[in-house]
Amino acid sequence: MSDEAFTSARLPGASAIHFRPVTVERRRIRVGLILVSLAFLGLFLVLPVVAVFVEALRGGLPAFTEAIFEPDAAAAIRLTLLVAAISVPCNLVFGVAAAWAIAKFDFKGKSLLNTLIDLPFSVSPVIAGLIYILMFGSQSLLGPWLKSEGIQVIFAVPGIVLATIFVTFPFVARELIPLMEEQGRGDEEAALSLGASGFQVFFRVTLPNVKWALLYGVLLCNARAMGEFGAVSVVSGHIRGLTNTMPLHVEILYNEYNFAAAFAVASLLALLALFTLVVKSVLEWRYAEEIAATRRH
Amino acid sequence: MVRPFVSLARRLRPAVAAAAMGFAMIATPVLADVQLLNVSYDPTRELYKAYNAAFAKHWKAETGETVTIQQSHGGSGKQARSVIDGLDADVVTLALEADIDAIVKASGKIPADWRGRLPHNSSPYTSTIVFLVRKGNPKEIKDWGDLIRDGVEVITPNPKTSGGARWNYLAAWAYANKAFGNDPAKTKEFVATLFKHVPVLDTGARGSTTTFAQRGIGDVLLAWENEAFLALEELGPDKFDIVVPPLSILAEPPVALVDANVDAKGTRKQAQAYLDYLYSAEGQKIAAANFYRPSKPELVDPAALERFPNIDLVTIDDPQFGGWAKAQPEHFGDGGIFDQIYKPN
């Protein structure tokens, strides 16, 4: 729409007076703002991502695939998938349970629980890793017992999974709580009054109402689980081909002057993140109406 | 209400199948008769990559047993901490004697007399500190004294966090001590002036190399001899030159068996052989090929030793330092000499 269409009108007995709806900024300002945000996005988001892919493919496609299928890199990819495959379902269950309890019930300590869910967001990931070293390391109280039972927690897969669960804990719950609170308890109360059991209410009323939010939560949780560096770095022990996840492997390759391989693995990690975003956008686009309906609910 | 959710689950079925296949991939076990874990510091990656392959071949030929060596690399102090906290290392190959002593003290997993159990103070290879400069050496840096000339920027990591940086500092100290005829005040002043020429203190040796080589900061990098050669090889001999000063320090990175771990895992025999083989002709040859000075140069082809110029090397046990037990707290402890002389710009 051109500015002229609504900014100028001719009043009888007056020279041209320009009007402009108060909710619309001047064209210059609008264009300026759009350019600034585009430039910002381009500089800080698009350019680095493009740079990662350009660097990754600098050596050509064969070098790229070789870097990905190299045994240590393949092991890192497998470990990352394994860690995500364990920690995401765990947090799906924890997150739904916590959100369900907070949004639908009143109990003592509810606000405390609400605050605790945010703890992993506010605690540095390094601390998250150190907590597990203090709990399960050989110098800890549990250490000697774990050693005698032959159970290796830190510097092995269980420690990496624990640290990942810790840092990704809030994602599902945080996505669900506001929506569930907004929806209130009306539907559930109606279902109960019609004779539904608790499980029926949960699976047939509550869950369908929040499924989109749940899906977003899981996607975000998954993206973070695959990308986590700090907490995992502390508990990993950095054993090549055994306890290095993809982000850790990227760092190792970079430090070995193996820049092409480092960027190849990094680009794979970026692809996983982009894939998550695409899935999210496609779902939003495909089910736009349905999503709007549950929100309005 | 229920239907869309069910149909969503149906739609997700391929994804679930893919995840299950992923699991099957993960579950494929790696078969090996014996596994050893070598916990090492940062700059030895290339060395042990080559050595592990050679040892596995040697051990197979000798005993018929397949041995796989896993590697973990990181800052030397951090790696020692991990072993104390339970990282299941069979052997440790670290940068500093003090780091292995830390494992002895904090966990008792290594006996206190470890240093005498292998030849040459348990150091199968040594290294020293040299200068890496820009190609053609435009600032004409030849000796430690040139580092404090006007306009010269020096790159070195932080001695508080990096083992390599402590050697850098001590090498500068040894030079000044000789140049000023054992005058501690003047020596201290020289080292203080040197650190005024340092624009960035990275936390580790590799970080400093990247700062100097990739980011192009500084005129001279103080580096392990092996790191300098590696940077030259990996990043282009057309960009840098190595300058070996007439005097430097002898760094002896030690190796040790972690007794408590090998006895628990039943790998003592293989782990001991792994360390012993470092002193064999082949082990020494691999060390030299990876730019470490072999402890037994007589076992190595003289041509491979040409790259290591003979220079005046001061050891940490020299009276001016009095060994690590004395030098560590005196120079690098809280309130020590480094804390007194270094003020961030």
XYZ file of C-alpha atoms in Angstrom:
642
model
C 0.000 0.000 0.000
C 1.395 3.395 -0.878
C 1.709 6.120 1.709
C -0.296 8.537 -0.401
C -3.389 6.405 -0.104
C -3.922 7.150 3.521
C -1.630 9.921 4.582
C -3.080 12.808 2.645
C -6.607 14.028 2.358
C -7.991 17.313 1.251
C -10.260 19.122 3.627
C -12.600 21.784 2.366
C -11.295 25.268 2.916
C -7.796 24.177 3.816
C -4.647 23.519 1.906
C -3.395 19.946 1.843
C -3.153 18.567 5.358
C -1.482 15.256 5.830
C -3.099 12.703 8.071
C -1.647 9.450 9.094
C -3.237 6.775 11.283
C -1.546 6.868 14.675
C -0.788 3.132 14.533
C 1.277 3.422 11.358
C 4.797 4.809 11.402
C 6.252 6.928 8.661
C 7.525 4.939 5.717
C 11.102 5.990 6.374
C 10.925 4.723 9.929
C 9.282 1.477 8.917
C 11.851 0.755 6.230
C 14.610 1.802 8.598
C 13.427 -0.525 11.339
C 13.040 -3.441 8.951
C 16.510 -2.866 7.519
C 18.065 -2.644 10.968
C 16.494 -5.907 12.113
C 17.349 -7.644 8.853
C 20.936 -6.435 9.047
C 21.151 -7.589 12.640
C 19.737 -11.020 11.814
C 21.972 -11.312 8.785
C 25.105 -10.346 10.671
C 24.568 -12.392 13.798
C 22.551 -15.381 12.584
C 22.569 -15.978 8.858
C 26.185 -15.105 8.132
C 27.712 -17.387 10.800
C 25.472 -20.293 9.767
C 26.378 -19.788 6.113
C 30.050 -19.534 7.084
C 29.819 -22.899 8.862
C 28.468 -24.575 5.741
C 30.921 -22.838 3.411
C 33.871 -23.914 5.582
C 32.448 -27.429 5.850
C 32.227 -27.847 2.092
C 35.484 -26.095 1.275
C 37.287 -29.412 0.813
C 34.504 -30.722 -1.429
C 31.800 -33.297 -0.773
C 34.101 -36.356 -0.480
C 36.122 -34.686 2.282
C 32.865 -33.771 3.999
C 31.479 -37.308 4.030
C 34.858 -38.700 5.034
C 34.909 -36.387 8.048
C 31.416 -37.491 9.076
C 32.034 -41.217 8.652
C 35.448 -41.206 10.284
C 35.097 -43.698 13.222
C 35.501 -41.149 16.035
C 33.073 -38.725 14.395
C 30.559 -41.511 13.754
C 30.886 -42.572 17.399
C 30.253 -38.964 18.495
C 27.149 -38.786 16.304
C 25.860 -42.099 17.685
C 26.488 -40.969 21.259
C 24.708 -37.659 20.672
C 21.672 -39.483 19.243
C 21.711 -41.964 22.123
C 21.881 -39.221 24.741
C 19.011 -37.335 23.091
C 16.998 -40.560 22.717
C 17.230 -41.173 26.470
C 17.051 -37.664 27.898
C 14.229 -36.293 25.729
C 11.658 -39.005 26.665
C 12.673 -38.658 30.330
C 12.069 -34.927 30.217
C 8.858 -35.460 28.277
C 7.486 -37.499 31.192
C 8.942 -35.220 33.899
C 7.812 -32.079 32.088
C 4.239 -33.221 31.518
C 3.954 -34.454 35.108
C 5.311 -31.203 36.526
C 3.165 -28.984 34.277
C 0.062 -31.063 34.999
C 0.645 -30.811 38.731
C 1.325 -27.077 38.685
C -1.428 -26.011 36.320
C -4.248 -28.251 37.465
C -3.778 -28.761 41.192
C -3.261 -26.681 44.304
C -0.807 -27.992 46.820
C 1.744 -26.803 49.325
C 5.102 -25.966 47.805
C 3.661 -25.383 44.351
C 5.480 -22.100 43.855
C 8.679 -23.737 45.076
C 8.310 -26.457 42.437
C 7.597 -23.787 39.863
C 10.833 -22.013 40.788
C 12.875 -25.207 40.885
C 11.896 -26.033 37.309
C 13.670 -22.848 36.233
C 16.816 -23.706 38.146
C 18.643 -25.282 35.172
C 18.034 -22.077 33.192
C 19.675 -19.942 35.839
C 22.513 -22.274 36.851
C 25.608 -22.284 34.639
C 25.950 -25.602 32.768
C 29.458 -25.983 34.169
C 28.012 -26.046 37.677
C 25.478 -28.613 36.489
C 28.351 -30.849 35.431
C 30.304 -30.289 38.629
C 27.264 -31.245 40.724
C 27.417 -34.741 39.247
C 31.173 -34.984 39.784
C 30.638 -34.050 43.428
C 27.846 -36.629 43.697
C 29.319 -39.550 41.789
C 33.100 -38.865 41.547
C 35.567 -41.148 43.340
C 36.055 -38.447 45.983
C 32.312 -38.316 46.711
C 30.360 -40.198 49.370
C 28.896 -42.535 46.768
C 32.228 -42.958 44.959
C 33.681 -45.948 46.834
C 30.390 -47.865 46.709
C 29.974 -47.229 42.969
C 33.572 -48.348 42.458
C 33.055 -51.591 44.398
C 29.894 -52.321 42.402
C 31.738 -51.590 39.171
C 29.319 -48.824 38.188
C 30.812 -45.978 36.199
C 28.566 -42.901 36.260
C 30.703 -39.890 35.420
C 33.220 -40.030 32.564
C 30.769 -42.473 30.955
C 27.417 -42.410 29.177
C 25.211 -42.316 32.344
C 26.906 -39.108 33.528
C 26.476 -37.470 30.127
C 22.783 -38.427 30.094
C 22.281 -37.100 33.639
C 23.942 -33.784 32.823
C 21.868 -33.455 29.644
C 18.616 -34.205 31.481
C 19.523 -31.538 34.013
C 20.104 -28.758 31.496
C 17.113 -29.650 29.293
C 14.660 -30.198 32.140
C 12.718 -26.891 31.887
C 11.970 -26.959 28.151
C 8.872 -29.170 28.119
C 7.425 -27.928 31.417
C 7.980 -24.252 30.559
C 6.196 -24.675 27.232
C 3.194 -26.397 28.833
C 2.580 -24.509 32.075
C 1.370 -21.138 30.668
C -0.956 -22.841 28.186
C -2.394 -25.254 30.743
C -2.934 -22.437 33.211
C -4.633 -20.345 30.535
C -6.936 -23.207 29.601
C -8.031 -23.636 33.204
C -9.676 -26.719 34.637
C -13.095 -26.368 33.012
C -12.740 -29.228 30.541
C -11.280 -31.581 33.097
C -14.024 -30.795 35.596
C -16.653 -31.410 32.939
C -15.060 -34.752 32.047
C -14.865 -35.782 35.691
C -18.491 -34.841 36.295
C -19.430 -37.056 33.368
C -17.718 -39.970 35.054
C -14.280 -40.094 33.403
C -11.414 -41.564 35.421
C -8.252 -39.575 36.110
C -6.343 -41.358 33.331
C -9.156 -40.824 30.877
C -9.228 -37.123 31.691
C -5.493 -36.866 31.155
C -5.257 -38.808 27.918
C -8.537 -37.706 26.322
C -8.872 -34.105 27.497
C -5.671 -32.570 28.823
C -3.136 -34.100 26.449
C -5.039 -33.348 23.209
C -5.448 -29.747 24.390
C -1.723 -29.190 24.814
C -0.258 -31.439 22.156
C 1.168 -28.634 20.028
C 2.855 -26.941 22.940
C 4.141 -30.348 23.974
C 5.594 -30.939 20.539
C 7.392 -27.577 20.555
C 8.732 -28.324 24.003
C 10.078 -31.677 22.850
C 11.666 -30.172 19.731
C 13.420 -27.455 21.735
C 14.462 -29.972 24.373
C 15.901 -32.196 21.662
C 17.813 -29.348 20.030
C 19.408 -28.405 23.320
C 20.108 -32.022 24.284
C 22.094 -32.506 21.084
C 23.898 -29.187 21.333
C 24.794 -29.051 25.022
C 28.491 -28.391 25.554
C 29.350 -27.049 29.022
C 27.749 -29.565 31.354
C 28.651 -32.510 29.137
C 32.243 -31.316 28.795
C 32.696 -31.457 32.572
C 31.440 -35.038 32.997
C 32.621 -36.517 29.698
C 36.281 -37.365 30.345
C 36.823 -36.676 26.614
C 37.639 -40.250 25.634
C 37.805 -40.353 21.860
C 35.236 -42.555 20.213
C 33.638 -43.307 23.560
C 32.473 -40.292 25.560
C 32.777 -37.412 23.101
C 29.461 -35.987 21.913
C 29.243 -34.002 18.679
C 29.841 -30.556 20.222
C 32.889 -31.897 22.103
C 34.172 -33.587 18.961
C 33.889 -30.306 17.061
C 36.107 -28.622 19.623
C 38.665 -31.437 19.488
C 38.862 -31.344 15.704
C 39.232 -27.571 15.753
C 42.060 -27.782 18.263
C 43.786 -30.349 16.074
C 43.939 -27.852 13.204
C 41.464 -30.124 11.433
C 39.270 -27.179 10.466
C 37.442 -28.792 7.529
C 36.363 -31.793 9.616
C 35.441 -29.555 12.558
C 33.158 -27.502 10.363
C 31.750 -30.626 8.696
C 30.603 -32.017 12.061
C 29.479 -28.544 13.147
C 27.390 -28.184 10.009
C 25.734 -31.528 10.725
C 24.857 -30.249 14.178
C 23.532 -27.029 12.632
C 21.506 -29.121 10.161
C 19.886 -30.999 13.034
C 18.908 -27.660 14.577
C 17.604 -26.295 11.273
C 15.652 -29.514 10.728
C 14.010 -29.002 14.134
C 13.016 -25.466 13.173
C 11.658 -26.591 9.808
C 9.555 -29.323 11.427
C 8.206 -26.755 13.873
C 7.338 -24.253 11.100
C 5.757 -26.888 8.857
C 3.571 -28.137 11.697
C 2.579 -24.572 12.547
C 1.675 -23.858 8.954
C -0.104 -27.140 8.334
C -2.199 -27.041 11.492
C -2.540 -23.291 11.918
C -6.284 -23.414 12.458
C -6.225 -26.227 14.916
C -3.478 -24.535 16.918
C -5.426 -21.300 17.013
C -8.447 -23.237 18.249
C -6.640 -24.801 21.196
C -5.094 -21.460 22.114
C -8.476 -19.744 22.070
C -9.948 -22.506 24.110
C -10.561 -33.983 20.506
C -9.020 -37.427 20.689
C -8.806 -38.147 17.015
C -6.186 -35.566 15.970
C -3.864 -36.768 18.663
C -4.148 -40.383 17.558
C -3.580 -39.440 13.954
C -0.534 -37.420 14.985
C 0.861 -40.482 16.708
C 0.274 -42.460 13.527
C 2.079 -39.840 11.511
C 5.031 -39.961 13.859
C 5.383 -43.710 13.407
C 8.161 -43.468 10.770
C 10.098 -41.225 13.104
C 9.796 -43.805 15.872
C 10.999 -46.499 13.498
C 13.982 -44.339 12.556
C 14.794 -43.823 16.217
C 14.674 -47.584 16.781
C 17.086 -48.101 13.910
C 19.332 -45.492 15.470
C 19.363 -47.543 18.656
C 20.289 -50.674 16.748
C 23.261 -48.780 15.312
C 24.310 -47.642 18.757
C 23.997 -51.089 20.263
C 26.640 -52.573 17.925
C 29.438 -53.351 20.367
C 33.104 -52.687 19.712
C 34.986 -55.943 20.205
C 38.526 -55.909 21.533
C 40.492 -58.158 23.827
C 42.050 -55.464 25.981
C 41.305 -51.772 26.215
C 43.692 -49.237 27.706
C 42.882 -45.620 28.436
C 45.694 -43.098 28.102
C 44.815 -39.775 29.728
C 47.097 -37.161 28.249
C 47.476 -33.426 27.758
C 46.701 -31.306 24.726
C 49.756 -31.224 22.439
C 50.339 -35.004 22.401
C 47.356 -35.851 20.200
C 49.340 -36.515 17.038
C 52.139 -38.291 18.927
C 49.850 -40.821 20.592
C 47.736 -41.343 17.511
C 50.870 -42.652 15.797
C 52.276 -44.403 18.862
C 49.029 -46.234 19.739
C 48.846 -47.778 16.297
C 52.504 -48.846 16.514
C 52.107 -50.321 19.996
C 48.940 -52.238 19.083
C 50.808 -53.788 16.144
C 53.850 -54.604 18.275
C 51.733 -56.167 21.040
C 49.765 -58.252 18.552
C 52.994 -59.556 17.017
C 54.511 -60.287 20.409
C 51.554 -61.856 22.254
C 48.786 -62.336 19.692
C 46.542 -60.199 21.854
C 44.524 -57.340 20.392
C 44.863 -54.154 22.389
C 42.906 -50.976 21.731
C 44.091 -47.712 23.219
C 41.597 -44.986 23.943
C 42.760 -41.412 24.248
C 41.577 -38.499 26.299
C 43.175 -35.070 25.843
C 42.770 -31.784 27.675
C 44.645 -29.288 29.805
C 47.174 -31.197 31.929
C 45.851 -29.973 35.285
C 42.258 -30.652 34.325
C 43.108 -34.178 33.159
C 44.805 -34.914 36.496
C 41.669 -33.677 38.249
C 39.518 -36.030 36.137
C 41.686 -39.023 37.088
C 41.347 -38.023 40.753
C 37.558 -37.841 40.298
C 37.409 -41.302 38.778
C 38.351 -41.186 35.094
C 39.516 -44.775 34.611
C 42.987 -44.118 33.173
C 45.439 -47.022 32.860
C 48.291 -44.636 32.170
C 48.689 -40.888 32.464
C 51.023 -38.993 30.140
C 50.914 -35.411 31.366
C 52.793 -32.139 30.955
C 54.073 -31.642 34.492
C 55.441 -33.743 37.302
C 53.248 -31.665 39.638
C 50.082 -32.930 37.955
C 50.988 -36.577 38.563
C 51.986 -35.664 42.125
C 48.496 -34.191 42.536
C 46.996 -37.597 41.655
C 49.362 -39.239 44.161
C 48.355 -36.860 46.934
C 44.618 -36.586 46.319
C 43.752 -40.160 45.387
C 46.680 -42.485 46.187
C 46.071 -44.273 42.882
C 49.763 -43.875 41.964
C 52.578 -44.615 44.480
C 54.715 -41.658 45.554
C 57.919 -43.115 44.061
C 56.509 -43.181 40.496
C 59.202 -40.948 39.062
C 61.920 -43.534 39.671
C 60.035 -46.452 38.113
C 60.912 -45.624 34.518
C 64.185 -44.385 32.974
C 64.998 -40.666 32.647
C 62.727 -39.534 35.513
C 59.803 -41.219 33.729
C 60.126 -38.833 30.776
C 60.500 -40.820 27.532
C 60.734 -37.608 25.555
C 61.510 -33.993 26.358
C 60.844 -30.681 24.773
C 61.876 -27.087 25.119
C 60.485 -23.625 24.555
C 61.197 -21.879 21.248
C 59.897 -18.822 19.355
C 57.478 -18.948 16.445
C 57.702 -15.714 14.423
C 56.101 -14.355 11.262
C 57.800 -15.417 8.010
C 61.156 -13.737 7.441
C 61.281 -12.671 11.107
C 60.450 -8.985 10.367
C 61.111 -7.914 13.976
C 64.482 -9.716 14.025
C 63.826 -11.701 17.175
C 66.767 -13.938 18.000
C 66.991 -14.163 21.770
C 64.909 -13.564 24.878
C 66.276 -10.023 25.207
C 64.647 -9.072 21.880
C 61.181 -9.815 23.271
C 61.072 -6.660 25.370
C 62.072 -4.271 22.584
C 59.562 -1.506 21.817
C 56.759 -2.574 19.506
C 57.219 -6.327 19.966
C 54.054 -8.175 20.991
C 54.495 -11.560 22.654
C 51.853 -14.312 22.769
C 51.927 -16.808 25.637
C 49.174 -18.511 27.652
C 48.455 -17.812 31.312
C 50.928 -19.516 33.697
C 48.184 -19.825 36.288
C 46.184 -22.216 34.082
C 48.606 -23.606 31.501
C 51.505 -25.995 32.034
C 53.198 -24.843 28.836
C 52.979 -21.221 29.961
C 54.898 -22.053 33.144
C 57.743 -23.426 31.059
C 57.639 -20.217 28.956
C 57.878 -18.127 32.085
C 60.655 -20.235 33.600
C 62.653 -20.187 30.359
C 62.485 -16.380 30.327
C 63.515 -16.407 33.975
C 66.498 -18.677 33.270
C 67.665 -16.367 30.465
C 67.403 -13.248 32.642
C 69.064 -14.973 35.568
C 72.074 -15.735 33.377
C 72.059 -12.368 31.576
C 71.972 -10.361 34.826
C 74.426 -12.596 36.681
C 72.089 -14.103 39.277
C 70.486 -10.822 40.289
C 66.940 -11.707 41.427
C 65.605 -8.125 41.339
C 66.737 -7.538 37.755
C 65.529 -10.990 36.690
C 62.104 -10.289 38.130
C 62.004 -6.925 36.390
C 62.869 -8.517 33.034
C 60.052 -11.083 33.330
C 57.636 -8.340 34.459
C 58.564 -6.228 31.403
C 58.136 -9.287 29.173
C 54.563 -9.815 30.385
C 53.817 -6.127 29.681
C 54.370 -7.045 26.027
C 51.655 -9.738 26.117
C 48.347 -8.449 24.664
C 46.282 -11.637 25.275
C 46.753 -14.365 27.893
C 44.917 -17.476 26.673
C 44.172 -20.284 29.129
C 45.973 -23.030 27.188
C 48.819 -23.620 24.739
C 46.563 -24.493 21.788
C 44.495 -21.370 22.426
C 47.634 -19.217 22.182
C 48.739 -20.943 18.996
C 45.337 -20.204 17.469
C 45.497 -16.575 18.640
C 48.889 -16.144 17.008
C 48.385 -18.203 13.856
C 44.686 -17.894 13.019
C 43.813 -14.511 14.446
C 47.141 -12.988 13.460
C 47.821 -11.282 16.805
C 51.371 -10.658 18.033
C 54.898 -10.840 16.599
C 56.205 -13.883 18.429
C 54.613 -16.942 20.031
C 56.393 -18.643 22.905
C 55.640 -22.295 22.316
C 56.640 -25.857 22.946
C 59.112 -26.876 20.285
C 56.739 -29.646 19.158
C 53.780 -27.223 18.990
C 55.827 -24.785 16.921
C 56.816 -27.495 14.417
C 53.247 -28.752 14.254
C 51.844 -25.262 13.649
C 54.431 -24.840 10.896
C 53.419 -28.141 9.308
C 49.653 -27.739 9.687
C 49.236 -24.036 9.018
C 51.859 -23.468 6.364
C 55.669 -23.155 6.424
C 55.264 -20.126 4.167
C 53.745 -18.129 7.014
C 56.033 -18.691 9.985
C 59.623 -19.363 11.014
C 60.935 -21.088 14.098
C 63.640 -19.262 16.034
C 65.539 -21.310 18.615
C 67.047 -19.087 21.305
C 70.614 -19.872 22.514
C 69.267 -20.726 25.977
C 66.003 -22.298 26.986
C 64.494 -24.732 29.457
C 64.330 -28.522 29.431
C 60.719 -29.622 29.792
C 60.289 -33.233 30.868
C 56.677 -34.362 30.378
C 56.289 -37.437 32.608
C 54.357 -40.689 32.141
C 53.073 -43.039 34.859
C 51.091 -46.197 35.414
C 47.903 -45.674 37.459
C 48.340 -48.702 39.721
C 44.928 -48.685 41.401
C 43.126 -48.613 38.045
C 45.204 -51.232 36.222
C 44.912 -53.623 39.173
C 41.135 -53.167 39.255
C 40.875 -53.750 35.512
C 43.556 -56.438 35.269
C 45.513 -54.536 32.637
C 48.817 -54.014 34.481
C 50.864 -56.161 32.096
C 49.651 -54.401 28.949
C 49.777 -50.904 30.464
C 53.333 -51.441 31.703
C 54.387 -52.709 28.281
C 52.712 -49.677 26.732
C 54.898 -47.322 28.764
C 58.081 -49.412 28.352
C 57.674 -49.448 24.588
C 57.891 -45.629 24.582
C 61.614 -46.128 25.348
C 62.156 -48.609 22.491
C 63.787 -47.624 19.194
C 60.376 -47.415 17.538
C 58.792 -45.398 20.379
C 61.706 -42.969 20.330
C 61.528 -42.700 16.558
C 57.812 -41.835 16.713
C 58.494 -39.213 19.403
C 61.151 -37.599 17.194
C 58.873 -37.728 14.144
C 56.271 -35.840 16.185
C 58.830 -33.178 17.126
C 59.598 -34.332 20.674
C 63.262 -34.684 21.638
C 63.818 -38.401 22.321
C 65.309 -39.252 25.739
C 67.465 -41.904 24.076
C 68.704 -40.123 20.939
C 71.206 -42.948 20.282
C 68.243 -45.129 19.205
C 67.130 -42.673 16.546
C 68.480 -42.010 13.052
C 70.708 -38.888 13.350
C 68.983 -37.328 10.326
C 65.736 -37.205 12.321
C 67.523 -35.281 15.074
C 68.841 -32.496 12.845
C 65.735 -30.421 13.428
C 66.586 -30.181 17.149
C 69.472 -27.702 17.465
C 71.804 -28.181 20.391
C 71.175 -25.357 22.811
C 71.907 -24.579 26.427
C 69.017 -26.198 28.358
C 68.342 -25.331 32.007
C 66.360 -27.880 34.030
C 63.754 -27.264 36.691
C 66.100 -28.940 39.199
C 68.673 -26.176 38.616
C 69.452 -24.329 41.901
C 67.734 -21.130 40.683
C 64.410 -23.029 40.650
C 65.034 -25.886 43.099
C 62.583 -28.360 41.514
C 58.833 -28.142 40.986
C 57.976 -28.555 44.659
C 59.739 -25.259 45.368
C 59.214 -23.371 42.087
C 55.468 -23.973 41.819
C 54.370 -22.119 45.003
C 57.183 -19.550 44.773
C 56.376 -18.446 41.223
C 52.810 -19.499 40.468
C 51.074 -19.890 43.841
C 48.577 -17.328 45.124
C 50.522 -14.138 45.833
C 53.607 -15.689 44.179
C 56.025 -13.851 41.914
C 53.752 -14.059 38.864
C 50.872 -12.508 40.825
C 53.207 -9.708 41.946
C 54.504 -8.824 38.487
C 51.481 -9.343 36.265
C 48.822 -6.700 36.087
C 46.311 -6.965 33.235
C 46.471 -3.918 30.973
